[in-house]
Tab-separated table of C-alpha atoms in Angstrom:
chain	number	residue	atom	x	y	z
A	902	GLU	CA	-1.584	51.130	-8.286
A	903	ALA	CA	-0.671	48.133	-6.152
A	904	GLY	CA	1.670	45.609	-7.687
A	905	VAL	CA	1.490	41.841	-7.621
A	906	VAL	CA	1.317	40.647	-4.038
A	907	GLN	CA	2.721	37.329	-2.897
A	908	SER	CA	2.849	35.637	0.444
A	909	PRO	CA	4.669	34.369	2.297
A	910	ARG	CA	8.001	35.907	1.283
A	911	TYR	CA	9.992	33.096	2.842
A	912	LYS	CA	9.130	29.549	3.801
A	913	ILE	CA	11.253	26.816	5.343
A	914	ILE	CA	9.776	23.341	5.567
A	915	GLU	CA	10.957	19.793	5.982
A	916	LYS	CA	10.735	17.423	3.059
A	917	LYS	CA	7.474	15.553	2.657
A	918	GLN	CA	5.561	18.457	4.205
A	919	PRO	CA	2.947	20.419	2.219
A	920	VAL	CA	3.345	24.096	1.363
A	921	ALA	CA	1.152	26.698	-0.316
A	922	PHE	CA	1.875	30.033	-1.938
A	923	TRP	CA	-0.624	32.795	-2.518
A	924	CYS	CA	-0.725	35.448	-5.234
A	925	ASN	CA	-2.923	38.491	-5.797
A	926	PRO	CA	-2.388	39.934	-9.289
A	927	ILE	CA	-2.743	43.516	-10.411
A	928	SER	CA	-6.388	44.521	-10.598
A	929	GLY	CA	-7.814	43.948	-14.057
A	930	HIS	CA	-5.079	41.596	-15.217
A	931	ASN	CA	-6.729	38.532	-16.672
A	932	THR	CA	-3.574	36.520	-17.211
A	933	LEU	CA	-1.679	35.059	-14.264
A	934	TYR	CA	1.540	33.070	-14.285
A	935	TRP	CA	3.443	30.971	-11.803
A	936	TYR	CA	7.179	30.573	-12.388
A	937	ARG	CA	9.913	28.713	-10.567
A	938	GLN	CA	13.380	30.227	-10.468
A	939	ASN	CA	16.321	28.114	-9.388
A	940	LEU	CA	19.436	29.797	-8.085
A	941	GLY	CA	21.443	31.443	-10.846
A	942	GLN	CA	18.879	30.671	-13.542
A	943	GLY	CA	16.014	32.392	-15.286
A	944	PRO	CA	12.387	31.799	-14.347
A	945	GLU	CA	10.636	28.768	-15.824
A	946	LEU	CA	6.910	28.784	-16.386
A	947	LEU	CA	4.893	26.335	-14.313
A	948	ILE	CA	1.351	27.336	-15.227
A	949	ARG	CA	-0.534	30.125	-16.974
A	950	TYR	CA	-4.132	31.131	-16.336
A	951	GLU	CA	-6.505	33.048	-18.549
A	952	ASN	CA	-9.148	34.135	-16.043
A	953	GLU	CA	-10.057	30.909	-14.216
A	954	GLU	CA	-8.795	28.560	-16.904
A	955	ALA	CA	-5.360	26.961	-16.793
A	956	VAL	CA	-4.356	27.247	-20.456
A	957	ASP	CA	-0.764	26.044	-20.144
A	958	ASP	CA	0.247	23.674	-17.368
A	959	SER	CA	2.574	21.502	-19.406
A	960	GLN	CA	5.534	22.278	-17.122
A	961	LEU	CA	3.681	21.704	-13.853
A	962	PRO	CA	4.755	18.467	-12.092
A	963	LYS	CA	1.251	17.253	-11.570
A	964	ASP	CA	2.123	14.417	-9.237
A	965	ARG	CA	2.925	16.861	-6.459
A	966	PHE	CA	2.028	20.365	-7.650
A	967	SER	CA	-1.434	21.838	-7.941
A	968	ALA	CA	-2.772	25.298	-8.581
A	969	GLU	CA	-6.068	27.063	-8.618
A	970	ARG	CA	-7.401	30.462	-9.493
A	971	LEU	CA	-10.865	30.799	-8.090
A	972	LYS	CA	-13.040	33.598	-9.469
A	973	GLY	CA	-10.252	34.524	-11.848
A	974	VAL	CA	-8.414	36.740	-9.354
A	975	ASP	CA	-6.239	35.308	-6.562
A	976	SER	CA	-4.286	32.158	-7.111
A	977	THR	CA	-2.741	29.484	-4.917
A	978	LEU	CA	0.105	27.144	-5.811
A	979	LYS	CA	0.523	24.054	-3.656
A	980	ILE	CA	3.232	21.427	-3.328
A	981	GLN	CA	2.449	18.182	-1.553
A	982	PRO	CA	4.701	16.548	-0.563
A	983	ALA	CA	7.707	18.831	-0.959
A	984	GLU	CA	11.069	17.422	-2.022
A	985	LEU	CA	14.569	18.810	-1.531
A	986	GLY	CA	14.729	19.731	-5.212
A	987	ASP	CA	11.734	22.022	-4.838
A	988	SER	CA	13.880	24.614	-3.086
A	989	ALA	CA	13.634	27.677	-5.301
A	990	VAL	CA	11.960	31.059	-5.616
A	991	TYR	CA	8.358	30.862	-6.774
A	992	LEU	CA	7.312	33.923	-8.724
A	993	CYS	CA	3.836	35.046	-9.613
A	994	ALA	CA	3.254	37.444	-12.497
A	995	SER	CA	0.265	38.984	-14.214
A	996	SER	CA	-0.424	40.753	-17.462
A	997	LEU	CA	-3.338	42.401	-19.228
A	998	GLU	CA	-3.212	39.793	-21.951
A	999	PRO	CA	-0.929	36.942	-22.942
A	1000	THR	CA	2.709	37.506	-23.611
A	1001	THR	CA	2.470	40.100	-26.321
A	1002	TYR	CA	2.454	42.473	-23.385
A	1003	GLU	CA	4.828	42.935	-20.480
A	1004	GLN	CA	4.444	40.875	-17.367
A	1005	TYR	CA	4.434	42.331	-13.872
A	1006	PHE	CA	6.153	40.197	-11.268
A	1007	GLY	CA	5.645	39.875	-7.568
A	1008	PRO	CA	8.600	39.710	-5.140
A	1009	GLY	CA	8.445	35.925	-5.005
A	1010	THR	CA	8.407	33.312	-2.266
A	1011	ARG	CA	11.744	31.777	-1.397
A	1012	LEU	CA	11.164	28.147	-0.446
A	1013	THR	CA	13.773	26.123	1.377
A	1014	VAL	CA	13.121	22.416	1.824
A	1015	THR	CA	15.325	20.743	4.419
B	277	SER	CA	14.396	24.277	-21.159
B	278	GLN	CA	15.398	27.875	-21.828
B	279	GLN	CA	15.022	29.455	-25.244
B	280	GLY	CA	17.250	32.451	-24.785
B	281	GLU	CA	20.888	32.300	-23.853
B	282	GLU	CA	22.588	35.426	-22.583
B	283	ASP	CA	26.206	36.298	-23.101
B	284	PRO	CA	28.257	37.048	-21.095
B	285	GLN	CA	27.032	35.284	-17.966
B	286	ALA	CA	28.650	37.972	-15.840
B	287	LEU	CA	29.921	41.485	-16.471
B	288	SER	CA	31.844	43.895	-14.243
B	289	ILE	CA	32.255	47.540	-15.240
B	290	GLN	CA	33.039	50.928	-13.727
B	291	GLU	CA	30.337	53.492	-13.157
B	292	GLY	CA	29.905	55.632	-16.252
B	293	GLU	CA	30.914	52.893	-18.689
B	294	ASN	CA	28.539	51.215	-21.090
B	295	ALA	CA	27.336	47.657	-20.568
B	296	THR	CA	26.394	45.405	-23.450
B	297	MET	CA	24.843	41.976	-23.196
B	298	ASN	CA	23.582	39.646	-25.880
B	299	CYS	CA	20.794	37.140	-26.173
B	300	SER	CA	20.459	34.341	-28.695
B	301	TYR	CA	17.369	32.245	-29.272
B	302	LYS	CA	16.386	29.259	-31.360
B	303	THR	CA	12.839	29.522	-32.710
B	304	SER	CA	10.650	32.172	-34.333
B	305	ILE	CA	9.358	34.826	-31.998
B	306	ASN	CA	6.505	37.306	-31.702
B	307	ASN	CA	8.551	39.641	-29.523
B	308	LEU	CA	11.560	39.724	-27.234
B	309	GLN	CA	11.589	41.360	-23.826
B	310	TRP	CA	14.315	42.343	-21.389
B	311	TYR	CA	13.834	42.222	-17.623
B	312	ARG	CA	15.974	43.301	-14.685
B	313	GLN	CA	16.136	41.546	-11.337
B	314	ASN	CA	17.771	43.113	-8.331
B	315	SER	CA	19.080	40.809	-5.641
B	316	GLY	CA	16.263	39.066	-3.817
B	317	ARG	CA	13.487	40.806	-5.726
B	318	GLY	CA	11.061	40.111	-8.525
B	319	LEU	CA	11.682	40.921	-12.165
B	320	VAL	CA	10.997	44.338	-13.622
B	321	HIS	CA	10.129	44.777	-17.278
B	322	LEU	CA	12.554	47.055	-19.123
B	323	ILE	CA	11.669	47.009	-22.794
B	324	LEU	CA	9.794	44.995	-25.419
B	325	ILE	CA	10.813	44.792	-29.062
B	326	ARG	CA	8.553	43.193	-31.641
B	327	SER	CA	9.782	40.845	-34.347
B	328	ASN	CA	9.261	43.490	-37.045
B	329	GLU	CA	11.345	46.069	-35.187
B	330	ARG	CA	15.112	46.348	-35.365
B	331	GLU	CA	15.967	48.861	-32.665
B	332	LYS	CA	14.298	50.458	-29.698
B	333	HIS	CA	15.335	53.015	-27.107
B	334	SER	CA	14.136	53.742	-23.597
B	335	GLY	CA	16.111	56.249	-21.562
B	336	ARG	CA	19.640	54.872	-21.211
B	337	LEU	CA	18.624	51.533	-22.725
B	338	ARG	CA	19.047	50.547	-26.347
B	339	VAL	CA	17.853	47.209	-27.650
B	340	THR	CA	18.515	45.726	-31.072
B	341	LEU	CA	16.950	42.686	-32.656
B	342	ASP	CA	18.294	40.698	-35.591
B	343	THR	CA	15.751	38.028	-36.478
B	344	SER	CA	17.966	36.615	-39.245
B	345	LYS	CA	20.617	35.812	-36.635
B	346	LYS	CA	18.068	35.111	-33.916
B	347	SER	CA	19.849	37.465	-31.559
B	348	SER	CA	19.280	40.613	-29.534
B	349	SER	CA	21.495	42.976	-27.600
B	350	LEU	CA	20.853	45.263	-24.664
B	351	LEU	CA	23.061	48.308	-24.187
B	352	ILE	CA	23.006	50.306	-20.975
B	353	THR	CA	24.786	53.620	-21.448
B	354	ALA	CA	26.485	55.641	-18.709
B	355	SER	CA	25.961	52.899	-16.138
B	356	ARG	CA	25.257	53.650	-12.497
B	357	ALA	CA	25.787	51.607	-9.348
B	358	ALA	CA	22.005	51.180	-9.209
B	359	ASP	CA	22.162	49.270	-12.506
B	360	THR	CA	23.803	46.384	-10.634
B	361	ALA	CA	21.393	43.514	-11.222
B	362	SER	CA	20.741	40.426	-13.296
B	363	TYR	CA	19.336	41.045	-16.752
B	364	PHE	CA	17.195	38.465	-18.522
B	365	CYS	CA	15.971	38.246	-22.065
B	366	ALA	CA	12.652	36.531	-22.637
B	367	THR	CA	11.126	35.455	-25.922
B	368	ALA	CA	7.448	35.206	-26.722
B	369	GLY	CA	6.810	32.456	-29.257
B	370	ALA	CA	5.336	33.055	-32.675
B	371	ALA	CA	1.880	32.366	-31.278
B	372	GLY	CA	2.558	34.962	-28.600
B	373	ASN	CA	1.298	32.719	-25.866
B	374	LYS	CA	4.382	31.747	-23.891
B	375	LEU	CA	7.338	33.689	-22.497
B	376	THR	CA	10.616	31.782	-22.164
B	377	PHE	CA	13.499	33.262	-20.179
B	378	GLY	CA	17.214	32.885	-20.648
B	379	GLY	CA	19.715	32.275	-17.877
B	380	GLY	CA	20.576	35.939	-17.372
B	381	THR	CA	23.623	38.186	-17.304
B	382	ARG	CA	24.805	39.328	-13.897
B	383	VAL	CA	26.043	42.922	-14.105
B	384	LEU	CA	28.136	44.572	-11.420
B	385	VAL	CA	28.666	48.318	-11.690
B	386	LYS	CA	31.475	49.454	-9.436
B	387	PRO	CA	31.361	53.011	-8.076
């Protein structure tokens, strides 16, 4: 069974530029999560999807971040414009159901904003 | 904000020794999970313990949960160099709809 797939693995951009991350969850997993992990810290939830619906986006900085999950499968997280403080690893995870079950994480995208 | 706080922040042991790390949290939970993260990789789920459970085992892992003290511990027995990683506890709230991670314990197992 294929795991959670993320691309790109690494991205270096200049501040004020846009950037997008893509995630393909495990087949059959209805719940998808985007996390941000700063260096030396644990992941922090940005947004959670149940199928196509964003059910928890309270931690998503909506002035510059956006996300979508078309058809309830793949998801894209976008930052526009990027700021220096956005440098972090962006992790995508999926689970069969909400957090009463384990989450499966992708390898992440390491973003560096210069 | 992070619900769980791990202790210690870093741990260095010799291969074959046991490693113990603790996690404290603040609010009621549905379950508590432990994850491992190797350098530069995503997180891997290790074990889940529900709020009505007190102890759980999986291979060389032993997890305890004390809801009265709002704390959990993870014990890795007979550690191996491959156990070198960061270990995170994560709590699912009482409604079971959000997972909140702690800051992690960085474990170094020296051969």
